[in-house]
CSV table of C-alpha atoms and ligand atoms in Angstrom, one decimal:
chain,number,residue,atom,x,y,z
A,1,MET,CA,24.0,17.8,4.5
A,2,ASN,CA,23.3,14.9,2.2
A,3,HIS,CA,22.6,14.7,-1.4
A,4,PRO,CA,18.9,15.1,-2.1
A,5,PHE,CA,18.9,18.3,-0.1
A,6,LEU,CA,22.0,19.7,-1.8
A,7,LYS,CA,20.3,19.4,-5.2
A,8,ALA,CA,17.3,21.3,-3.7
A,9,VAL,CA,19.3,24.2,-2.2
A,10,PRO,CA,19.1,26.3,-5.5
A,11,VAL,CA,15.3,26.0,-5.2
A,12,ILE,CA,15.4,27.7,-1.8
A,13,GLU,CA,17.9,30.2,-3.0
A,14,LYS,CA,15.7,31.2,-5.9
A,15,LEU,CA,12.8,31.9,-3.4
A,16,GLU,CA,15.2,33.8,-1.1
A,17,LYS,CA,16.5,35.9,-3.9
A,18,ALA,CA,13.0,37.1,-4.5
A,19,ASN,CA,12.8,38.1,-0.9
A,20,PHE,CA,10.8,35.1,0.4
A,21,GLU,CA,11.6,32.7,3.2
A,22,ALA,CA,11.9,29.0,2.3
A,23,TYR,CA,12.7,25.9,4.3
A,24,PHE,CA,12.8,22.2,4.0
A,25,VAL,CA,10.0,20.7,6.1
A,26,GLY,CA,8.0,17.5,6.8
A,27,GLY,CA,9.0,13.9,6.3
A,28,SER,CA,12.2,14.8,4.5
A,29,VAL,CA,13.7,16.7,7.5
A,30,ARG,CA,12.4,14.0,9.9
A,31,ASN,CA,14.0,11.2,7.8
A,32,TYR,CA,17.2,13.2,7.4
A,33,LEU,CA,17.5,13.5,11.2
A,34,LEU,CA,16.7,9.8,11.5
A,35,GLN,CA,19.2,9.0,8.8
A,36,ARG,CA,16.5,7.3,6.8
A,37,GLU,CA,16.1,7.4,3.1
A,38,ILE,CA,14.5,10.6,1.9
A,39,GLU,CA,11.7,10.1,-0.6
A,40,ASP,CA,10.3,13.5,-1.6
A,41,ILE,CA,11.4,16.9,-0.5
A,42,ASP,CA,8.7,19.3,0.7
A,43,ILE,CA,9.5,23.0,0.9
A,44,ALA,CA,7.5,25.6,2.9
A,45,THR,CA,7.7,29.2,1.9
A,46,SER,CA,6.3,32.6,2.6
A,47,ALA,CA,5.6,33.1,-1.1
A,48,THR,CA,2.0,32.6,-2.2
A,49,PRO,CA,1.3,30.0,-4.9
A,50,GLU,CA,1.0,32.8,-7.5
A,51,GLU,CA,4.4,34.1,-6.4
A,52,VAL,CA,5.9,30.7,-6.5
A,53,LYS,CA,4.6,30.2,-10.1
A,54,ARG,CA,6.2,33.5,-11.1
A,55,ILE,CA,9.6,32.4,-9.9
A,56,PHE,CA,9.7,28.9,-11.4
A,57,HIS,CA,9.0,28.1,-15.1
A,58,GLN,CA,7.7,24.6,-14.8
A,59,THR,CA,5.0,24.2,-12.3
A,60,VAL,CA,1.9,22.1,-11.8
A,61,ASP,CA,-1.0,23.2,-9.5
A,62,LEU,CA,-1.3,20.6,-6.9
A,63,GLY,CA,-4.1,21.5,-4.5
A,64,ILE,CA,-3.5,25.2,-5.1
A,65,GLU,CA,-6.3,26.0,-2.7
A,66,HIS,CA,-4.2,24.4,0.0
A,67,GLY,CA,-1.2,26.4,-1.2
A,68,THR,CA,0.8,23.6,-2.9
A,69,VAL,CA,2.6,24.0,-6.2
A,70,LEU,CA,4.6,21.2,-7.7
A,71,VAL,CA,7.9,22.6,-9.2
A,72,LEU,CA,10.1,20.8,-11.7
A,73,PHE,CA,13.6,22.0,-11.2
A,74,GLU,CA,16.6,20.3,-12.8
A,75,ASN,CA,14.8,17.0,-13.3
A,76,MET,CA,13.5,16.8,-9.8
A,77,THR,CA,10.1,17.7,-8.5
A,78,TYR,CA,9.5,19.6,-5.3
A,79,GLU,CA,6.2,20.3,-3.5
A,80,ILE,CA,6.3,23.9,-2.5
A,81,THR,CA,3.6,24.9,0.0
A,82,THR,CA,2.9,28.4,1.2
A,83,PHE,CA,3.0,28.9,5.0
A,84,ARG,CA,-0.5,28.5,6.2
A,85,THR,CA,-2.8,28.1,9.1
A,86,GLU,CA,-5.9,26.0,8.9
A,87,ALA,CA,-8.9,28.1,9.9
A,88,GLU,CA,-11.6,26.3,11.9
A,89,TYR,CA,-12.2,22.7,11.0
A,90,LYS,CA,-15.5,21.5,9.6
A,91,ASP,CA,-16.8,17.9,10.3
A,92,PHE,CA,-13.6,16.7,11.8
A,93,ARG,CA,-12.1,16.6,8.3
A,94,ARG,CA,-10.7,19.2,6.1
A,95,PRO,CA,-10.1,22.8,7.1
A,96,LYS,CA,-12.9,25.2,6.2
A,97,GLY,CA,-10.4,27.4,4.6
A,98,VAL,CA,-6.7,27.9,4.7
A,99,THR,CA,-5.2,31.2,5.4
A,100,PHE,CA,-1.8,32.0,3.9
A,101,ILE,CA,0.5,33.5,6.4
A,102,ARG,CA,4.1,34.8,6.4
A,103,SER,CA,5.3,33.0,9.6
A,104,LEU,CA,7.1,29.8,9.6
A,105,GLU,CA,6.3,29.0,13.2
A,106,GLU,CA,2.6,29.3,12.7
A,107,ASP,CA,2.9,26.9,9.7
A,108,LEU,CA,4.8,24.4,11.8
A,109,ARG,CA,2.1,24.7,14.5
A,110,ARG,CA,-0.6,23.3,12.2
A,111,ARG,CA,1.4,20.2,11.4
A,112,ASP,CA,0.4,16.9,12.9
A,113,PHE,CA,3.3,15.5,15.0
A,114,THR,CA,6.3,17.3,16.5
A,115,MET,CA,8.6,15.1,14.5
A,116,ASN,CA,6.9,16.4,11.3
A,117,ALA,CA,7.0,20.0,12.5
A,118,ILE,CA,10.7,20.7,12.1
A,119,ALA,CA,12.1,23.0,9.4
A,120,MET,CA,15.6,23.2,8.1
A,121,ASP,CA,17.2,26.1,6.2
A,122,LYS,CA,19.5,25.8,3.2
A,123,ASN,CA,22.6,25.6,5.4
A,124,GLY,CA,21.2,22.7,7.4
A,125,LYS,CA,20.2,24.8,10.4
A,126,ILE,CA,17.3,23.3,12.2
A,127,ILE,CA,14.3,25.3,13.4
A,128,ASP,CA,12.4,23.3,15.9
A,129,PRO,CA,10.0,25.3,18.1
A,130,PHE,CA,8.0,22.2,19.2
A,131,ALA,CA,10.9,20.0,20.3
A,132,GLY,CA,10.5,17.6,17.4
A,133,LYS,CA,14.2,16.6,17.6
A,134,ARG,CA,13.7,15.5,21.2
A,135,ALA,CA,10.7,13.4,20.1
A,136,ILE,CA,12.8,11.8,17.3
A,137,LEU,CA,15.6,11.0,19.8
A,138,LYS,CA,13.0,9.4,22.1
A,139,ARG,CA,11.5,7.7,19.1
A,140,GLU,CA,8.1,9.1,20.1
A,141,ILE,CA,5.1,10.3,18.3
A,142,VAL,CA,3.6,13.4,19.9
A,143,THR,CA,1.0,15.8,18.5
A,144,VAL,CA,1.8,19.4,18.2
A,145,GLY,CA,-0.3,20.9,21.0
A,146,SER,CA,-3.3,19.1,22.5
A,147,ALA,CA,-3.8,15.6,21.1
A,148,GLU,CA,-7.5,15.8,21.6
A,149,ALA,CA,-7.9,19.1,19.8
A,150,ARG,CA,-5.6,17.9,16.9
A,151,PHE,CA,-7.5,14.7,16.4
A,152,LYS,CA,-10.8,16.4,16.6
A,153,GLU,CA,-9.6,18.8,13.9
A,154,ASP,CA,-8.6,16.0,11.6
A,155,ALA,CA,-9.3,12.4,12.5
A,156,LEU,CA,-7.0,11.1,9.8
A,157,ARG,CA,-4.1,12.0,12.0
A,158,MET,CA,-5.0,9.1,14.2
A,159,MET,CA,-4.4,6.6,11.4
A,160,ARG,CA,-1.2,8.6,10.5
A,161,ALA,CA,0.0,8.1,14.0
A,162,VAL,CA,-0.4,4.3,13.8
A,163,ARG,CA,1.1,4.3,10.3
A,164,PHE,CA,4.2,6.1,11.6
A,165,VAL,CA,4.5,3.5,14.4
A,166,SER,CA,4.8,0.9,11.6
A,167,GLN,CA,7.0,2.9,9.3
A,168,LEU,CA,9.4,4.3,11.9
A,169,GLN,CA,9.0,1.8,14.7
A,170,PHE,CA,8.3,4.6,17.1
A,171,THR,CA,6.0,4.5,20.1
A,172,ILE,CA,3.1,6.8,20.8
A,173,GLU,CA,3.3,9.3,23.7
A,174,GLU,CA,0.8,8.5,26.5
A,175,ASN,CA,-1.5,11.6,26.1
A,176,THR,CA,-1.5,11.1,22.3
A,177,LYS,CA,-2.4,7.4,22.8
A,178,ARG,CA,-5.2,8.2,25.3
A,179,ALA,CA,-6.7,10.6,22.7
A,180,LEU,CA,-6.5,7.8,20.1
A,181,ILE,CA,-8.7,5.7,22.3
A,182,GLU,CA,-11.1,8.5,23.1
A,183,TYR,CA,-11.6,9.9,19.6
A,184,GLY,CA,-11.2,6.8,17.4
A,185,TYR,CA,-14.9,7.0,16.5
A,186,LEU,CA,-14.2,10.2,14.6
A,187,LEU,CA,-12.5,8.0,11.9
A,188,THR,CA,-16.0,7.4,10.5
A,189,LYS,CA,-15.9,11.0,9.3
A,190,ILE,CA,-12.9,10.4,7.1
A,191,ALA,CA,-13.0,9.3,3.4
A,192,ILE,CA,-12.2,5.6,3.3
A,193,GLU,CA,-9.6,6.1,0.5
A,194,ARG,CA,-7.5,8.2,2.8
A,195,ILE,CA,-7.8,5.7,5.7
A,196,ALA,CA,-6.9,2.8,3.3
A,197,ASN,CA,-3.9,4.7,2.1
A,198,GLU,CA,-2.5,5.0,5.6
A,199,PHE,CA,-3.6,1.5,6.5
A,200,GLU,CA,-1.6,0.0,3.5
A,201,LYS,CA,1.5,2.0,4.6
A,202,LEU,CA,0.9,0.5,8.0
A,203,LEU,CA,0.7,-3.1,6.6
A,204,ILE,CA,4.0,-2.8,4.6
A,205,GLY,CA,5.9,-1.0,7.3
A,206,GLU,CA,8.7,-2.7,9.2
A,207,GLY,CA,6.9,-2.3,12.5
A,208,SER,CA,3.6,-3.6,11.3
A,209,VAL,CA,3.3,-6.1,14.2
A,210,GLN,CA,3.6,-3.3,16.8
A,211,ALA,CA,1.2,-1.1,14.8
A,212,LEU,CA,-1.5,-3.8,14.3
A,213,ARG,CA,-1.3,-4.5,18.0
A,214,LEU,CA,-1.7,-0.8,18.8
A,215,LEU,CA,-4.6,-0.6,16.4
A,216,VAL,CA,-6.4,-3.2,18.5
A,217,GLU,CA,-5.2,-1.8,21.9
A,218,THR,CA,-6.6,1.6,21.0
A,219,ARG,CA,-9.7,0.0,19.5
A,220,LEU,CA,-9.2,2.0,16.3
A,221,HIS,CA,-10.0,-1.3,14.4
A,222,HIS,CA,-13.6,-0.9,15.5
A,223,HIS,CA,-13.9,1.8,12.9
A,224,LEU,CA,-12.3,0.0,10.0
A,225,PRO,CA,-14.5,-1.8,7.4
A,226,GLY,CA,-15.0,-5.5,8.1
A,227,LEU,CA,-12.6,-5.5,11.1
A,228,ALA,CA,-14.8,-4.1,13.9
A,229,GLU,CA,-15.2,-7.5,15.5
A,230,LYS,CA,-11.9,-8.9,14.4
A,231,GLY,CA,-9.5,-7.8,17.2
A,232,ASP,CA,-8.5,-11.4,17.9
A,233,GLY,CA,-7.9,-12.1,14.2
A,234,ILE,CA,-5.7,-9.0,13.9
A,235,ILE,CA,-3.7,-10.1,16.9
A,236,ARG,CA,-3.4,-13.6,15.3
A,237,MET,CA,-1.9,-12.0,12.2
A,238,THR,CA,0.8,-10.4,14.3
A,239,ASN,CA,2.1,-13.8,15.4
A,240,TYR,CA,3.1,-14.5,11.8
A,241,GLN,CA,6.4,-13.5,10.2
A,242,LEU,CA,5.2,-10.5,8.1
A,243,ASP,CA,8.4,-8.9,6.9
A,244,LYS,CA,8.7,-10.9,3.6
A,245,LEU,CA,5.2,-10.3,2.4
A,246,SER,CA,4.0,-7.9,-0.2
A,247,LEU,CA,0.9,-5.8,0.1
A,248,ASP,CA,-1.5,-8.2,-1.6
A,249,GLU,CA,-0.2,-11.0,0.5
A,250,LEU,CA,-0.6,-9.0,3.6
A,251,TRP,CA,-4.3,-8.2,2.8
A,252,THR,CA,-4.8,-11.9,2.2
A,253,LEU,CA,-3.2,-12.9,5.4
A,254,LEU,CA,-5.2,-10.3,7.3
A,255,LEU,CA,-8.5,-11.7,5.9
A,256,PHE,CA,-7.3,-15.3,6.6
A,257,SER,CA,-6.3,-14.4,10.2
A,258,CYS,CA,-9.7,-12.8,10.7
A,259,GLU,CA,-11.5,-15.9,9.3
A,260,ILE,CA,-13.2,-13.9,6.6
A,261,SER,CA,-14.4,-16.3,4.0
A,262,VAL,CA,-13.7,-16.0,0.3
A,263,ILE,CA,-17.4,-15.1,-0.4
A,264,ASN,CA,-17.2,-12.1,1.8
A,265,VAL,CA,-13.9,-10.8,0.5
A,266,GLU,CA,-15.4,-8.7,-2.2
A,267,LYS,CA,-18.0,-7.1,0.0
A,268,ILE,CA,-15.4,-6.0,2.6
A,269,LEU,CA,-12.7,-4.9,0.2
A,270,ARG,CA,-15.2,-2.9,-1.8
A,271,LYS,CA,-15.9,-1.0,1.4
A,272,TRP,CA,-12.2,-0.2,1.6
A,273,LYS,CA,-12.6,1.0,-2.0
A,274,LEU,CA,-9.7,-1.1,-3.2
A,275,SER,CA,-9.4,-1.4,-6.9
A,276,LEU,CA,-11.3,-4.2,-8.6
A,277,LYS,CA,-7.9,-5.6,-9.7
A,278,GLN,CA,-6.7,-5.7,-6.2
A,279,ILE,CA,-9.9,-7.3,-4.9
A,280,LYS,CA,-9.7,-10.0,-7.6
A,281,GLN,CA,-6.1,-10.7,-6.7
A,282,VAL,CA,-6.7,-11.0,-3.0
A,283,LYS,CA,-9.7,-13.2,-3.6
A,284,LEU,CA,-7.7,-15.6,-5.8
A,285,LEU,CA,-4.8,-15.7,-3.3
A,286,LEU,CA,-7.2,-16.4,-0.3
A,287,SER,CA,-9.1,-19.2,-2.1
A,288,SER,CA,-5.8,-20.8,-3.4
A,289,LEU,CA,-4.4,-20.5,0.1
A,290,HIS,CA,-7.3,-22.4,1.7
A,291,ASN,CA,-6.9,-25.1,-0.9
A,292,ARG,CA,-3.2,-25.3,-0.3
A,293,LEU,CA,-3.6,-25.7,3.4
A,294,HIS,CA,-5.6,-28.9,2.8
A,295,ASN,CA,-3.8,-30.3,-0.3
A,296,GLU,CA,-0.6,-30.3,-2.2
A,297,TRP,CA,-0.7,-28.6,-5.6
A,298,THR,CA,-1.9,-30.6,-8.5
A,299,LYS,CA,-0.4,-29.9,-12.0
A,300,GLU,CA,-3.8,-28.5,-13.0
A,301,GLN,CA,-3.8,-26.0,-10.1
A,302,LEU,CA,-0.2,-25.0,-10.8
A,303,TYR,CA,-1.2,-24.3,-14.4
A,304,ARG,CA,-4.3,-22.3,-13.5
A,305,THR,CA,-2.6,-20.3,-10.7
A,306,GLY,CA,0.4,-19.2,-12.7
A,307,ARG,CA,4.0,-18.7,-11.6
A,308,GLU,CA,3.7,-15.4,-9.8
A,309,ASN,CA,0.7,-16.4,-7.7
A,310,ILE,CA,2.1,-19.9,-6.9
A,311,GLU,CA,5.0,-18.1,-5.3
A,312,LYS,CA,2.7,-15.8,-3.4
A,313,VAL,CA,0.3,-18.6,-2.1
A,314,GLU,CA,3.2,-20.9,-1.2
A,315,ARG,CA,4.9,-18.1,0.7
A,316,LEU,CA,1.7,-17.5,2.7
A,317,TYR,CA,1.4,-21.2,3.3
A,318,CYS,CA,5.0,-21.3,4.6
A,319,VAL,CA,4.4,-18.3,6.8
A,320,ILE,CA,1.2,-19.8,8.3
A,321,THR,CA,2.6,-23.2,8.8
A,322,ASN,CA,5.9,-21.8,10.1
A,323,ARG,CA,8.1,-23.5,7.5
A,324,ASN,CA,11.1,-22.2,5.6
A,325,PHE,CA,10.5,-21.1,2.0
A,326,SER,CA,12.2,-24.1,0.3
A,327,SER,CA,9.0,-25.6,-0.9
A,328,ILE,CA,8.4,-22.5,-3.1
A,329,PHE,CA,11.3,-23.6,-5.3
A,330,LYS,CA,10.0,-27.1,-5.4
A,331,TRP,CA,6.6,-26.0,-6.7
A,332,LEU,CA,8.0,-23.4,-9.1
A,333,SER,CA,10.2,-26.0,-10.7
A,334,GLN,CA,7.2,-28.3,-11.1
A,335,TYR,CA,5.4,-25.4,-12.7
A,336,ASP,CA,8.4,-24.7,-15.0
A,337,ARG,CA,8.3,-28.4,-16.2
A,338,LEU,CA,4.6,-28.2,-17.2
A,339,PRO,CA,4.3,-28.9,-21.0
A,340,ILE,CA,2.4,-25.7,-21.6
A,341,LYS,CA,1.8,-22.5,-19.6
A,342,GLU,CA,-1.2,-21.3,-21.5
A,343,ARG,CA,-3.9,-22.5,-23.9
A,344,SER,CA,-2.4,-20.7,-26.8
A,345,GLU,CA,0.6,-23.0,-26.6
A,346,LEU,CA,-1.6,-26.0,-27.4
A,347,ASP,CA,-0.5,-27.5,-30.7
A,348,ALA,CA,-4.2,-27.6,-31.8
A,349,ASN,CA,-6.9,-25.0,-31.9
A,350,GLY,CA,-10.7,-24.8,-32.4
A,351,LYS,CA,-10.3,-24.7,-36.2
A,352,ASP,CA,-8.3,-27.9,-36.2
A,353,LEU,CA,-10.9,-29.7,-34.1
A,354,MET,CA,-13.7,-28.6,-36.4
A,355,GLU,CA,-11.8,-29.7,-39.4
A,356,TRP,CA,-10.7,-33.1,-38.0
A,357,LEU,CA,-14.2,-34.0,-36.8
A,358,ASN,CA,-16.0,-32.2,-39.7
A,359,GLN,CA,-18.3,-30.4,-37.3
A,360,LYS,CA,-19.5,-26.9,-36.9
A,361,GLY,CA,-18.6,-24.9,-33.8
A,362,GLY,CA,-20.7,-25.2,-30.6
A,363,PRO,CA,-20.4,-25.8,-26.9
A,364,TRP,CA,-18.7,-29.2,-27.6
A,365,LEU,CA,-15.7,-27.3,-28.9
A,366,LYS,CA,-15.0,-25.4,-25.8
A,367,GLN,CA,-15.4,-28.6,-23.7
A,368,LEU,CA,-13.2,-30.7,-25.9
A,369,LEU,CA,-10.5,-28.0,-25.9
A,370,ALA,CA,-10.6,-27.9,-22.1
A,371,GLU,CA,-10.2,-31.7,-22.0
A,372,ILE,CA,-7.2,-31.6,-24.3
A,373,GLU,CA,-5.7,-28.8,-22.3
A,374,THR,CA,-6.1,-30.7,-19.0
A,375,SER,CA,-4.7,-33.9,-20.5
A,376,VAL,CA,-1.7,-32.1,-21.9
A,377,VAL,CA,-1.0,-30.2,-18.6
A,378,GLU,CA,-1.2,-33.5,-16.6
A,379,GLY,CA,1.2,-35.2,-19.0
A,380,ASN,CA,-1.3,-37.7,-20.3
A,381,LEU,CA,-1.3,-36.4,-23.9
A,382,ALA,CA,1.8,-35.1,-25.8
A,383,ASN,CA,1.4,-31.6,-27.1
A,384,ARG,CA,1.9,-32.5,-30.8
A,385,LYS,CA,-0.7,-32.0,-33.5
A,386,GLU,CA,-0.6,-35.5,-34.8
A,387,VAL,CA,-0.9,-37.1,-31.4
A,388,ILE,CA,-3.8,-34.8,-30.4
A,389,LYS,CA,-5.5,-35.5,-33.7
A,390,GLU,CA,-5.3,-39.2,-33.1
A,391,TRP,CA,-6.6,-38.8,-29.6
A,392,VAL,CA,-9.5,-36.7,-30.7
A,393,ARG,CA,-10.5,-39.2,-33.4
A,394,LYS,CA,-10.3,-42.0,-30.9
A,395,CYS,CA,-12.5,-40.2,-28.4
A,396,ASN,CA,-15.0,-39.4,-31.1
A,397,ARG,CA,-15.3,-43.0,-32.1
A,398,SER,CA,-15.8,-44.3,-28.6
B,1,ATP,P1,6.1,10.4,4.2
B,1,ATP,O1,7.4,9.9,4.5
B,1,ATP,O2,5.1,9.2,4.2
B,1,ATP,O3,5.9,11.2,3.0
B,1,ATP,P2,5.4,12.8,5.6
B,1,ATP,O4,5.6,13.2,7.0
B,1,ATP,O5,6.2,13.5,4.6
B,1,ATP,O6,5.6,11.2,5.5
B,1,ATP,P3,3.1,13.6,4.1
B,1,ATP,O7,1.8,13.0,4.0
B,1,ATP,O8,4.0,13.6,2.8
B,1,ATP,O9,3.9,12.9,5.3
B,1,ATP,O10,3.0,15.1,4.6
B,1,ATP,C1,4.0,16.0,4.6
B,1,ATP,C2,3.9,16.9,5.9
B,1,ATP,O11,2.7,17.6,6.0
B,1,ATP,C3,4.0,16.1,7.2
B,1,ATP,O12,5.3,15.8,7.6
B,1,ATP,C4,3.2,17.0,8.2
B,1,ATP,O13,4.1,18.0,8.6
B,1,ATP,C5,2.2,17.6,7.3
B,1,ATP,N1,0.9,16.9,7.3
B,1,ATP,C6,0.5,15.9,6.5
B,1,ATP,N2,-0.7,15.5,6.7
B,1,ATP,C7,-1.2,16.2,7.8
B,1,ATP,C8,-2.3,16.3,8.6
B,1,ATP,N3,-3.4,15.4,8.3
B,1,ATP,N4,-2.4,17.2,9.6
B,1,ATP,C9,-1.4,18.0,9.9
B,1,ATP,N5,-0.2,18.0,9.2
B,1,ATP,C10,-0.1,17.1,8.2
B,2,MG,MG1,6.1,13.3,2.4
């Protein structure tokens, strides 16, 4: 067994010593079987949250009503969740109530996909009542039990399915796929933040091209904000090389491919409940990208856009125009050669200007500073106090 699990074995042993059952479950076991990197380790146990908290000293309640306690143990955290079933579902969303149980198999039965319903004991023995290993071998996503029933219980699982297609580059088993097509409309019942969370994982996954195509094929995109009519645009996006792009670049490329104009970006991304910071960033990237597609960078634009975003916009430009990334270096070195990178680096400030011209502050000051800034950036005026002073005086005279 590999390293992250080894460190976690004493956690299981502590639970067992207190006469409870405990197993590794969920994504960590799936990724272990796939020989993929393991991010966080989830443990399922027959102990109730209260019992877990009695056994471990450092714990944080993490959705205790769902039975999850976060345990800090030897500098690592583990999510320990009590075996549970989910009683009837309400509104296709969250379970009405969870019932803690003492049976591992029942706990595995309520999980979404067979590949996620495998448990492993502390010795590495696999408990796999729903043939999850077979699905992993076939690289297939299959619901535990009836796909229809499972998607009706919790529609988020449909987005999770497509997200896993992207993350793992698996395909979706036929019945499961049919149910995606039939029950996609239930996504409207799910909080958009949870959908966005899955969608962003989809965007950055290695198999995003397959996943985006599947999204359109199953028509799930009909239920995503701003994308309902954008099937062709989403497909257009999949013709680009997506694997070098970061999340904000991917959002930008999606909007670009869907021919969503800059003025509509905010309205749509607000519906997705992205943060204002993220919305502002995508808006800036999209408008700079449109600009770049028609023109080369001017010094002024390089200066206003900043190094990090020049790189992003230029990368998008290269992806869209199917060029290699060499122009990124060219423009970054032009940026690096700019005489100043921000206004505070100007060798003159508002106080200087007022003094030199013997005038009180006012709108003129801001305007003159902006002119000086532009002239310096464009290389028409040296960034030296004496030279700027001379220039200002001359301007004032004429
Ligand atoms: P990741 O690698 O992204 O963490 P994961 O499979 O661990 O993937 P989590 O969201 O961390 O996904 O959930 C942990 C486990 O809980 C899943 O493997 C699955 O067994 C179960 N699970 C999560 N969400 C659902 C859901 N909506 N319905 C049923 N089971 C779920
Ligand atoms: Mg996980």
